[in-house]
mmCIF file with all atom_site columns, C-alpha atoms in Angstrom:
data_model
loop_
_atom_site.group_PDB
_atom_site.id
_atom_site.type_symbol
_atom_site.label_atom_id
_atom_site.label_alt_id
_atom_site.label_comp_id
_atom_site.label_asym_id
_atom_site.label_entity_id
_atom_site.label_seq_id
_atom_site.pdbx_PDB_ins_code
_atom_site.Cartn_x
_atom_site.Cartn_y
_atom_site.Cartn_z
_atom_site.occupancy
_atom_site.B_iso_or_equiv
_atom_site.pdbx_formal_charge
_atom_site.auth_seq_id
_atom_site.auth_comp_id
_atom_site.auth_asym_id
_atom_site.auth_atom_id
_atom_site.pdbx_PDB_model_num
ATOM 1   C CA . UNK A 1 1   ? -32.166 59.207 -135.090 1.00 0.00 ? 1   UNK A CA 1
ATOM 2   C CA . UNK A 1 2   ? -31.417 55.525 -135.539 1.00 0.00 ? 2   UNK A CA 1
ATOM 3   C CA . UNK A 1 3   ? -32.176 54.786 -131.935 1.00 0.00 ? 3   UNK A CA 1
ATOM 4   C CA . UNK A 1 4   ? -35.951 56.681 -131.947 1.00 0.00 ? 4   UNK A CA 1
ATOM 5   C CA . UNK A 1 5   ? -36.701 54.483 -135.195 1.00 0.00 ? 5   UNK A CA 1
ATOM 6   C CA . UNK A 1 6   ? -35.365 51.042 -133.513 1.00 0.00 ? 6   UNK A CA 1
ATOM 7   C CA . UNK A 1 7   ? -37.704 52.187 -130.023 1.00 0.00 ? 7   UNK A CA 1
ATOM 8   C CA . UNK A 1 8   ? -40.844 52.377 -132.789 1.00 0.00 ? 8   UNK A CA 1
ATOM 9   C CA . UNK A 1 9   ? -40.396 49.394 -133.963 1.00 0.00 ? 9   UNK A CA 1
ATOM 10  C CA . UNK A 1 10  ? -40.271 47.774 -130.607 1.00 0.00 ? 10  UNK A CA 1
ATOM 11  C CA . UNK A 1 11  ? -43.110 49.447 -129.717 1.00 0.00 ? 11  UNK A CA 1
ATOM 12  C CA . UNK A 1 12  ? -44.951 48.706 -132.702 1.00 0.00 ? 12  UNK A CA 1
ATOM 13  C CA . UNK A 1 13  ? -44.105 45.286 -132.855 1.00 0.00 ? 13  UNK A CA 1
ATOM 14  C CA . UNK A 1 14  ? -46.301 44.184 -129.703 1.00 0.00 ? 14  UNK A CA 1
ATOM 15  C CA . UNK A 1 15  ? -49.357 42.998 -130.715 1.00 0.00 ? 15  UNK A CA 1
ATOM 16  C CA . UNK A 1 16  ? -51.020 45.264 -127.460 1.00 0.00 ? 16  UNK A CA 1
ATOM 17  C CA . UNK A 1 17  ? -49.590 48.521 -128.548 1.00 0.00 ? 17  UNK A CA 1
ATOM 18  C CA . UNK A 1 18  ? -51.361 51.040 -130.422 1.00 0.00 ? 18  UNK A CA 1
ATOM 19  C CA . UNK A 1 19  ? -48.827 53.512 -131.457 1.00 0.00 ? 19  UNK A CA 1
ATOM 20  C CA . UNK A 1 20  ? -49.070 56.689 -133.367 1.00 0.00 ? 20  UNK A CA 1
ATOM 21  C CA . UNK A 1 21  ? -46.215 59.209 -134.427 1.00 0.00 ? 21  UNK A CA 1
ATOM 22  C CA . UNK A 1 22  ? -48.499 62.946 -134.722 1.00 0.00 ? 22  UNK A CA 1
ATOM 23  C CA . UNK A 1 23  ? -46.261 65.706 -135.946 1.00 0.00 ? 23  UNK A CA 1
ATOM 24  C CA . UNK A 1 24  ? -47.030 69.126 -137.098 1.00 0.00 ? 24  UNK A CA 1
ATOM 25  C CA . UNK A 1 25  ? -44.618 68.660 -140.020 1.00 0.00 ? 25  UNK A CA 1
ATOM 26  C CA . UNK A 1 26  ? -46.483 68.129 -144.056 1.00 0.00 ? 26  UNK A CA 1
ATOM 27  C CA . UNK A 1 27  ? -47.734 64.580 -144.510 1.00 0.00 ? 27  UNK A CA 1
ATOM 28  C CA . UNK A 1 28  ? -45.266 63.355 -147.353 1.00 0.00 ? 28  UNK A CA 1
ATOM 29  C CA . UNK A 1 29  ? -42.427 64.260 -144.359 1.00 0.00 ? 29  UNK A CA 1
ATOM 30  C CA . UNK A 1 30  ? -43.780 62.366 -141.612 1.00 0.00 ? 30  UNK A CA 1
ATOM 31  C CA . UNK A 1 31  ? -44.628 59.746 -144.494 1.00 0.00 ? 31  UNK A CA 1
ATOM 32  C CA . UNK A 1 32  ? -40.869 59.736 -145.771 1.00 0.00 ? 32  UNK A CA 1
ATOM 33  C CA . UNK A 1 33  ? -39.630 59.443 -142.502 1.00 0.00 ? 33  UNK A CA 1
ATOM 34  C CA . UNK A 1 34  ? -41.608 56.811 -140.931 1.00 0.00 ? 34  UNK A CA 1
ATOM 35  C CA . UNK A 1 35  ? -43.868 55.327 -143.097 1.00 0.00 ? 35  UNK A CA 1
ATOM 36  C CA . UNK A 1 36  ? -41.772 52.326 -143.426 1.00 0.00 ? 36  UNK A CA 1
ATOM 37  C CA . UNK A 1 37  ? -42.552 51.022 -139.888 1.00 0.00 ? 37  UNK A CA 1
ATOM 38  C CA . UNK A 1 38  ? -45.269 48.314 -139.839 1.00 0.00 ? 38  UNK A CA 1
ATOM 39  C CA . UNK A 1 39  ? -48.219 49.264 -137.250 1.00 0.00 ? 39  UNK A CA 1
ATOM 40  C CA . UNK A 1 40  ? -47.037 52.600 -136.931 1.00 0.00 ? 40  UNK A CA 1
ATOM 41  C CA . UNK A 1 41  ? -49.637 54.875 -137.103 1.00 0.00 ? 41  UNK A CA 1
ATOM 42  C CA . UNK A 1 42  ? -49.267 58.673 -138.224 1.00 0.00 ? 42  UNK A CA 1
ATOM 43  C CA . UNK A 1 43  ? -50.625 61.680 -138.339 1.00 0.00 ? 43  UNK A CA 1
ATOM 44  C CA . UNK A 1 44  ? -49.433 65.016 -139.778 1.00 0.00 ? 44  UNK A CA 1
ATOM 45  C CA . UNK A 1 45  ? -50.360 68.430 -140.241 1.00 0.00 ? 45  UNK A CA 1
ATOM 46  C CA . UNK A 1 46  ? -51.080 68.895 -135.909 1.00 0.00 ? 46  UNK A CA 1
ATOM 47  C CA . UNK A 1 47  ? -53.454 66.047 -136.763 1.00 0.00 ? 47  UNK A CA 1
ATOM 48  C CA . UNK A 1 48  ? -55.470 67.123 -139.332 1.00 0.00 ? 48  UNK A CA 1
ATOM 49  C CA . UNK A 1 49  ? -54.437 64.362 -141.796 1.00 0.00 ? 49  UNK A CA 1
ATOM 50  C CA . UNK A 1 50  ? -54.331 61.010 -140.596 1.00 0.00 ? 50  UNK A CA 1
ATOM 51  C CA . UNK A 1 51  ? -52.870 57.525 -141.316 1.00 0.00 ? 51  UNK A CA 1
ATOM 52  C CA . UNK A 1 52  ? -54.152 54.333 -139.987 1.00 0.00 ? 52  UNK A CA 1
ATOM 53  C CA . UNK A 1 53  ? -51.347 51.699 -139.009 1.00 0.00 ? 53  UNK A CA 1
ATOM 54  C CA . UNK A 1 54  ? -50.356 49.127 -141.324 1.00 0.00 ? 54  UNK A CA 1
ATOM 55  C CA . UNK A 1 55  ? -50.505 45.328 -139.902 1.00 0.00 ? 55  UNK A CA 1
ATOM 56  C CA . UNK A 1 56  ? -47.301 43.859 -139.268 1.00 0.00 ? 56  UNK A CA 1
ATOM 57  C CA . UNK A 1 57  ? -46.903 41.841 -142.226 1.00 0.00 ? 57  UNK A CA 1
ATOM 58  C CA . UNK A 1 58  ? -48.212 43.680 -144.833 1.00 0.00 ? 58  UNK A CA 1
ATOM 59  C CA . UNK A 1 59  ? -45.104 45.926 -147.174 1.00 0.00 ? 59  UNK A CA 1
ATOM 60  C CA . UNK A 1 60  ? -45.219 48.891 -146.050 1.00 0.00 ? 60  UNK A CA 1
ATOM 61  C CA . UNK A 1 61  ? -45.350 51.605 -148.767 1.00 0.00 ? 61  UNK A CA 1
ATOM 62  C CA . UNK A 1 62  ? -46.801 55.046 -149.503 1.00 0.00 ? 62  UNK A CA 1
ATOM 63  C CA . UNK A 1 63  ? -48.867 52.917 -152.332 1.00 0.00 ? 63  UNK A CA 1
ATOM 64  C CA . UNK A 1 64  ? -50.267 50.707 -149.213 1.00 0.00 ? 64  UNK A CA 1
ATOM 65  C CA . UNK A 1 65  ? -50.810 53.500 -146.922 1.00 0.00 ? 65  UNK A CA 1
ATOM 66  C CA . UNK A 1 66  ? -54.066 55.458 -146.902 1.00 0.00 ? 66  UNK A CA 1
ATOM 67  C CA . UNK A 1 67  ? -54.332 59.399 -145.777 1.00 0.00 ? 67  UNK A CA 1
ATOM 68  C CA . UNK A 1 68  ? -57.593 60.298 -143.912 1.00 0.00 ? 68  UNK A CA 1
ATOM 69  C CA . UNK A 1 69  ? -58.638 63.860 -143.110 1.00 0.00 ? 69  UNK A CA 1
ATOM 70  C CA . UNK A 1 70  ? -60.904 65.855 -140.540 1.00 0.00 ? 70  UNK A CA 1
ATOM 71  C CA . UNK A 1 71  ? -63.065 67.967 -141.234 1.00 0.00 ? 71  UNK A CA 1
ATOM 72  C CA . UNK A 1 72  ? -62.491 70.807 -139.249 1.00 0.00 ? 72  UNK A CA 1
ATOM 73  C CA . UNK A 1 73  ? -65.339 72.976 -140.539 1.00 0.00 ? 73  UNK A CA 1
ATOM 74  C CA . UNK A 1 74  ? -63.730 75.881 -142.452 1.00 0.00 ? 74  UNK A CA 1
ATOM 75  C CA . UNK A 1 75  ? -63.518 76.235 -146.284 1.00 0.00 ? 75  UNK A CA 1
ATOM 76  C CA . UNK A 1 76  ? -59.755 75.955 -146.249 1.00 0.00 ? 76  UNK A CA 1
ATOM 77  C CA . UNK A 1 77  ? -59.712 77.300 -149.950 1.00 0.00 ? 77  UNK A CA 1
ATOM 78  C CA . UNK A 1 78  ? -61.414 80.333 -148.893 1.00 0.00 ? 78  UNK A CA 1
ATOM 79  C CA . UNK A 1 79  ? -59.210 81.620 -146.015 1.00 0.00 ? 79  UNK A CA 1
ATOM 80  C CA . UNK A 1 80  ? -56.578 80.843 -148.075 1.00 0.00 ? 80  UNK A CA 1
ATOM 81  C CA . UNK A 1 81  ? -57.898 83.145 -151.143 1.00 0.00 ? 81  UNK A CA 1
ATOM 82  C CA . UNK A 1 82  ? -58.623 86.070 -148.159 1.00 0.00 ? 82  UNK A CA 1
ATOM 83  C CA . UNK A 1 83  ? -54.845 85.259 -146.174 1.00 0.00 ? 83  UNK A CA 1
ATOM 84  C CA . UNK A 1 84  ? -52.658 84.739 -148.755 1.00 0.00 ? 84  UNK A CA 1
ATOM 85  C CA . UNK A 1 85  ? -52.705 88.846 -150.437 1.00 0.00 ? 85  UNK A CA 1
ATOM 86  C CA . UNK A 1 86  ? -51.709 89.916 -147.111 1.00 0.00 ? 86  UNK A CA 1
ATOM 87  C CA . UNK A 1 87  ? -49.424 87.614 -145.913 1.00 0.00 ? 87  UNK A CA 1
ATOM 88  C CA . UNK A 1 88  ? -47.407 88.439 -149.060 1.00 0.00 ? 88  UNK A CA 1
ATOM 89  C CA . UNK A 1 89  ? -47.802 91.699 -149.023 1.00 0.00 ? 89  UNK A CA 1
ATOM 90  C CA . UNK A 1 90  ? -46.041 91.863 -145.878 1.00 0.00 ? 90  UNK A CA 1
ATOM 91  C CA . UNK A 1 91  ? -43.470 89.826 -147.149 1.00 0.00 ? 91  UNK A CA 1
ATOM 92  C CA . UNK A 1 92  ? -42.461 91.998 -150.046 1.00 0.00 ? 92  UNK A CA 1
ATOM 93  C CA . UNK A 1 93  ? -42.300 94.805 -147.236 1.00 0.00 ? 93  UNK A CA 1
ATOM 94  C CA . UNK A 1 94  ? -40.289 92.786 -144.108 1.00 0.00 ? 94  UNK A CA 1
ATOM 95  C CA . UNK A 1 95  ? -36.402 91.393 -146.110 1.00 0.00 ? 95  UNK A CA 1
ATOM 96  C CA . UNK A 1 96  ? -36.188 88.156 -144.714 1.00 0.00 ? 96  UNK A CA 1
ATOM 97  C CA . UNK A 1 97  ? -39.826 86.643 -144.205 1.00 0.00 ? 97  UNK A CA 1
ATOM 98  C CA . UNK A 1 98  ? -41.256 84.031 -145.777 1.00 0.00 ? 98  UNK A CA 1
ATOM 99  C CA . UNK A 1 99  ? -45.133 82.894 -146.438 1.00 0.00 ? 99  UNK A CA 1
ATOM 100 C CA . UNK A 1 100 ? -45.409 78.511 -145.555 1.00 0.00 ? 100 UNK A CA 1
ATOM 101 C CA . UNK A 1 101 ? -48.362 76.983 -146.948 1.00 0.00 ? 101 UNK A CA 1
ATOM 102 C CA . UNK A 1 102 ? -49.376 73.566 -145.262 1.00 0.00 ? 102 UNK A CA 1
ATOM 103 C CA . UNK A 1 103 ? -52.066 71.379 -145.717 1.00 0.00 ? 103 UNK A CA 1
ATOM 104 C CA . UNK A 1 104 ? -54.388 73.277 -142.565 1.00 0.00 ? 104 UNK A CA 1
ATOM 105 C CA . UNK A 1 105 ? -52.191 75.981 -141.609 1.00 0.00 ? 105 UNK A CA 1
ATOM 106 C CA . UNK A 1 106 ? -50.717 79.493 -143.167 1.00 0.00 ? 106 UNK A CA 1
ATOM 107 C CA . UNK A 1 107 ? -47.582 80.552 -141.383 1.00 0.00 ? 107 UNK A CA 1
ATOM 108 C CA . UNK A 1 108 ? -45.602 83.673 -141.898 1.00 0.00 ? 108 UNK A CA 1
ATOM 109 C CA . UNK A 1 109 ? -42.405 83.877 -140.608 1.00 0.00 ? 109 UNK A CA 1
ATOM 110 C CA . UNK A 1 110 ? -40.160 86.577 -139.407 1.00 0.00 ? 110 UNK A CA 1
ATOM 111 C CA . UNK A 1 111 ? -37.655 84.893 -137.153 1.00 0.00 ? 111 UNK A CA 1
ATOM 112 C CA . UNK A 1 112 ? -35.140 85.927 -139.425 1.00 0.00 ? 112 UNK A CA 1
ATOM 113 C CA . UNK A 1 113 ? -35.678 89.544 -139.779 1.00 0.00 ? 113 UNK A CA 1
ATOM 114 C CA . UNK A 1 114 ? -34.434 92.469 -138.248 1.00 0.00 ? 114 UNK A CA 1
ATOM 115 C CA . UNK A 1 115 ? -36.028 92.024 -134.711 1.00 0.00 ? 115 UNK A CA 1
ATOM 116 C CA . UNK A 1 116 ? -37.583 95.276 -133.932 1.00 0.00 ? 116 UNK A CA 1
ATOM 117 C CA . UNK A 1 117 ? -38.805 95.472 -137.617 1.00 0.00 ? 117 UNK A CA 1
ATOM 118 C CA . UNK A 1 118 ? -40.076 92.020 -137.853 1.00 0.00 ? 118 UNK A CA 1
ATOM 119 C CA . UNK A 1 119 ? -42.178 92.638 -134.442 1.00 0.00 ? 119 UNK A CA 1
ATOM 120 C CA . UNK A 1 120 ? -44.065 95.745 -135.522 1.00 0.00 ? 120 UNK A CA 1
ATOM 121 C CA . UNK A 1 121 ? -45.007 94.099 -138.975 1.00 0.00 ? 121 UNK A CA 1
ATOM 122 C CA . UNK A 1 122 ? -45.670 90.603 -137.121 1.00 0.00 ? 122 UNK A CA 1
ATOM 123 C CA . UNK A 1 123 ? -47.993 93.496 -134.835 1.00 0.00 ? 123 UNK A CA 1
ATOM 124 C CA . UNK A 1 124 ? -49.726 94.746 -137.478 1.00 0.00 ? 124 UNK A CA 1
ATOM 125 C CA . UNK A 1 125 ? -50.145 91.554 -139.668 1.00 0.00 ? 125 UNK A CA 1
ATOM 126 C CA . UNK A 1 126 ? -51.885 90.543 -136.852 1.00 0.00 ? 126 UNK A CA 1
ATOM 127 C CA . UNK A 1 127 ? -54.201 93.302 -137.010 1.00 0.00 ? 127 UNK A CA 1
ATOM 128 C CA . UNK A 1 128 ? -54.888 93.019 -140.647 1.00 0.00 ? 128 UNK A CA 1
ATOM 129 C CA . UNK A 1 129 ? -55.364 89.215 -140.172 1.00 0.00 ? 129 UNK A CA 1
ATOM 130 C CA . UNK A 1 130 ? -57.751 89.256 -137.876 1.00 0.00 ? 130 UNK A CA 1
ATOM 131 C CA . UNK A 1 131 ? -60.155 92.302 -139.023 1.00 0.00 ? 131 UNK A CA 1
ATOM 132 C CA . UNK A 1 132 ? -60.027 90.027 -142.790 1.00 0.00 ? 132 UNK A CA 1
ATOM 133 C CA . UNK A 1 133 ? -60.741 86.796 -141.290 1.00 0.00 ? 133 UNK A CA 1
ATOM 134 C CA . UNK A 1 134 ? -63.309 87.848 -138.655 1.00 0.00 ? 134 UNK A CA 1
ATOM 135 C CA . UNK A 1 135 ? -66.042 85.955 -140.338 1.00 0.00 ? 135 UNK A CA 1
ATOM 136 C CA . UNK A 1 136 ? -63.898 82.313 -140.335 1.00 0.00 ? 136 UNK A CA 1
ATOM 137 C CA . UNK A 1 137 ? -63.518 79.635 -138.317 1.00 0.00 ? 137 UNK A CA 1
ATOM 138 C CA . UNK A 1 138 ? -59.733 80.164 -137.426 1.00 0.00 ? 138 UNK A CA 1
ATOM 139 C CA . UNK A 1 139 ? -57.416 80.720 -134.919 1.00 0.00 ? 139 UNK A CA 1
ATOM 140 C CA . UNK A 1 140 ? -54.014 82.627 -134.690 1.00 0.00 ? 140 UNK A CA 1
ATOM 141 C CA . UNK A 1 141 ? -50.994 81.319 -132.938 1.00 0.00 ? 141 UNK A CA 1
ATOM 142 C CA . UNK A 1 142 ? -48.105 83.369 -132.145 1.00 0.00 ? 142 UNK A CA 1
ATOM 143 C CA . UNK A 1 143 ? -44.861 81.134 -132.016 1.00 0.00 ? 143 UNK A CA 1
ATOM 144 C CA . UNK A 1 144 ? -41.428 82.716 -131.431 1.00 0.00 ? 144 UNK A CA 1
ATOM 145 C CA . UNK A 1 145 ? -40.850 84.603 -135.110 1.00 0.00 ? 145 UNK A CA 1
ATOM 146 C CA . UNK A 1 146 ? -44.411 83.087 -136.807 1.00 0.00 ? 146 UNK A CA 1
ATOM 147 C CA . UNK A 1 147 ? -47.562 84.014 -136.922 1.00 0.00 ? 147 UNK A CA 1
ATOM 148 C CA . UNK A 1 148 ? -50.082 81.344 -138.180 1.00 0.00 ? 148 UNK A CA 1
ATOM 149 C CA . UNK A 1 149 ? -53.540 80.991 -138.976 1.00 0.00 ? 149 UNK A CA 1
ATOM 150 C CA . UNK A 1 150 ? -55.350 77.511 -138.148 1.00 0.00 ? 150 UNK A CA 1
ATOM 151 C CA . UNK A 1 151 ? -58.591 76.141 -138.215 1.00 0.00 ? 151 UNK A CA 1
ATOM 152 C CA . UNK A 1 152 ? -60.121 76.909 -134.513 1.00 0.00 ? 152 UNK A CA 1
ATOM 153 C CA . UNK A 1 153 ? -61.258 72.938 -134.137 1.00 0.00 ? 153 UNK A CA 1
ATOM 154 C CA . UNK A 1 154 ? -57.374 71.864 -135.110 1.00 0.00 ? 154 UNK A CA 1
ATOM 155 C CA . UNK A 1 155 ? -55.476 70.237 -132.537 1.00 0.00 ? 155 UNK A CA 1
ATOM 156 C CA . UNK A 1 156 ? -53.396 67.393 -131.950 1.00 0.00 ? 156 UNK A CA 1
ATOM 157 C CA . UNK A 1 157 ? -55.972 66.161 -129.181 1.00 0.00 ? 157 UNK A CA 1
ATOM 158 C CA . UNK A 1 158 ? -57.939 65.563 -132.432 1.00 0.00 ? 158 UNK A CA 1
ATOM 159 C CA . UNK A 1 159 ? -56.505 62.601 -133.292 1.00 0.00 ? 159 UNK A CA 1
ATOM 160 C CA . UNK A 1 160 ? -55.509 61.531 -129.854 1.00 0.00 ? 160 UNK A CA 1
ATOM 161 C CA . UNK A 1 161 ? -59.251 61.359 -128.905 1.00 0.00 ? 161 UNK A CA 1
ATOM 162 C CA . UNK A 1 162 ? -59.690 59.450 -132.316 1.00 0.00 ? 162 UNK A CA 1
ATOM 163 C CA . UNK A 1 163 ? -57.091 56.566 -131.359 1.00 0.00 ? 163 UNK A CA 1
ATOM 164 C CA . UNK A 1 164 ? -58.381 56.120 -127.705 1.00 0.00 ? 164 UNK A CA 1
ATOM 165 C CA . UNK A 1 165 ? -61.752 55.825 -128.918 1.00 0.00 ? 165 UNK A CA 1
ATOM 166 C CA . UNK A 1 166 ? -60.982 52.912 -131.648 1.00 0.00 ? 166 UNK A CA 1
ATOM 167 C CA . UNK A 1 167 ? -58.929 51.297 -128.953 1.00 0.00 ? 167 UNK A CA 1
ATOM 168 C CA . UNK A 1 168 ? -61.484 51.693 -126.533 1.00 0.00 ? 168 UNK A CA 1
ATOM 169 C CA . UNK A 1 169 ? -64.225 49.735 -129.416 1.00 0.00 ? 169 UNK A CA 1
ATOM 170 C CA . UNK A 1 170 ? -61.563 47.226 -130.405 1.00 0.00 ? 170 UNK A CA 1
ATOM 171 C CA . UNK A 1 171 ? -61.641 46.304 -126.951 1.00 0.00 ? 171 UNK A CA 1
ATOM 172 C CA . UNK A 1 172 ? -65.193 46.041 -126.623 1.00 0.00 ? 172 UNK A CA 1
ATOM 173 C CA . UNK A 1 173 ? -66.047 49.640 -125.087 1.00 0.00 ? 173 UNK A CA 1
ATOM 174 C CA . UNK A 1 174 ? -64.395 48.640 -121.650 1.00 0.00 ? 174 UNK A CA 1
ATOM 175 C CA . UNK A 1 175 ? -62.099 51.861 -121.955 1.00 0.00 ? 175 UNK A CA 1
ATOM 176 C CA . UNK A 1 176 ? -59.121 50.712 -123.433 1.00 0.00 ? 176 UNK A CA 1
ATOM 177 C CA . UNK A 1 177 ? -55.816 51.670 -123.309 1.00 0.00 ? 177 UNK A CA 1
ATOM 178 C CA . UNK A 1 178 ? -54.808 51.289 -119.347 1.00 0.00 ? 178 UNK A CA 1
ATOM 179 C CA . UNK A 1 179 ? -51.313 53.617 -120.214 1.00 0.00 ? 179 UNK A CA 1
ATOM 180 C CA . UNK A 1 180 ? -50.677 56.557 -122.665 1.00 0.00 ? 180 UNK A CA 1
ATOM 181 C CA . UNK A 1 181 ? -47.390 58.508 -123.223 1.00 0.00 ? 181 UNK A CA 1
ATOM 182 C CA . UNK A 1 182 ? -47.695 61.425 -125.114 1.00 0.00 ? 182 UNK A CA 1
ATOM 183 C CA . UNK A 1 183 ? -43.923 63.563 -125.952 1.00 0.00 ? 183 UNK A CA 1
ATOM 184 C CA . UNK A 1 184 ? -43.104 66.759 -127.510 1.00 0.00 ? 184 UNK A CA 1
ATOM 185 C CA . UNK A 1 185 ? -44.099 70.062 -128.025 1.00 0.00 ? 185 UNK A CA 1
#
């Protein structure tokens, strides 16, 4: 809304303000949507990519702005190449499920599905999923309807530890920020 982008620019706009938008949403939608803001800093993907603010000032553009990654110590590629078969698989089997492919995350969703159906093959997706990733780095999460499969270090306290640090050394180590406000889900 209107009014959330006129409170970031408020926010962003003092000088003793570090302010970061992290989303769980793909990096070119957090980008679209707020990349314009000067000192804004985002971060997308739960926090697994990363974009430093941009001084007030300077045009803001997705040619200015630069993406930054963790890395969150899993070949990515790989659990892909091992999750993807079965994830599909199970599509092709469940009408009305869907595979979404992010930059560190594989969902599968089933929240439009016939219930009981889409709950025993969510059940033994699982199952499957976890005996053919035993041997990676990863975690499951179990929203209402999706099943996905992270890396086990991603979090959005990732990033949140990253910013308080920097703040803390721009302000020569003497802890920084005195207030945070964290929102969401």
């Amino acid at each position: 809304p209107a009014s959330v982008i006129k409170a970031l620019h408020v926010l962003c706009a003092d000088p003793s303000n570090t302010v970061f938008v992290v989303s769980g949403d793909a990096q070119e939608n957090v980008e679209a949507a707020l990349g314009h803001i000067p000192g804004l800093g985002l971060a997308a993907s739960n926090g697994a990519t990363f974009s430093p603010p941009i001084p007030e000032g300077q045009q803001t553009t997705a040619a200015k702005r630069t993406w930054e990654s963790f890395d969150l110590g899993v070949d990515w590629r790989a659990v892909k190449r091992v999750a993807e078969p079965i994830m599909f698989k199970y599509t092709a089997r469940t009408n009305g499920s869907f595979v979404k492919l992010t930059h560190s995350s594989l969902g599968w969703s089933y929240y439009s599905c016939d219930p009981e159906w889409g709950l025993l093959q969510a059940s033994h997706l699982m199952l499957e999923l976890e005996t053919a990733l035993r041997g990676y780095d990863v975690r499951f999460v179990t929203l209402k309807g999706v099943i996905e499969v992270v890396p086990r270090m991603l979090n959005k306290g990732l990033i949140v530890k990253k910013v308080l640090r920097e703040v803390a050394e721009q302000s020569g180590g003497g802890g920084g920020g005195g207030f945070v406000l964290c929102m969401g889900g």
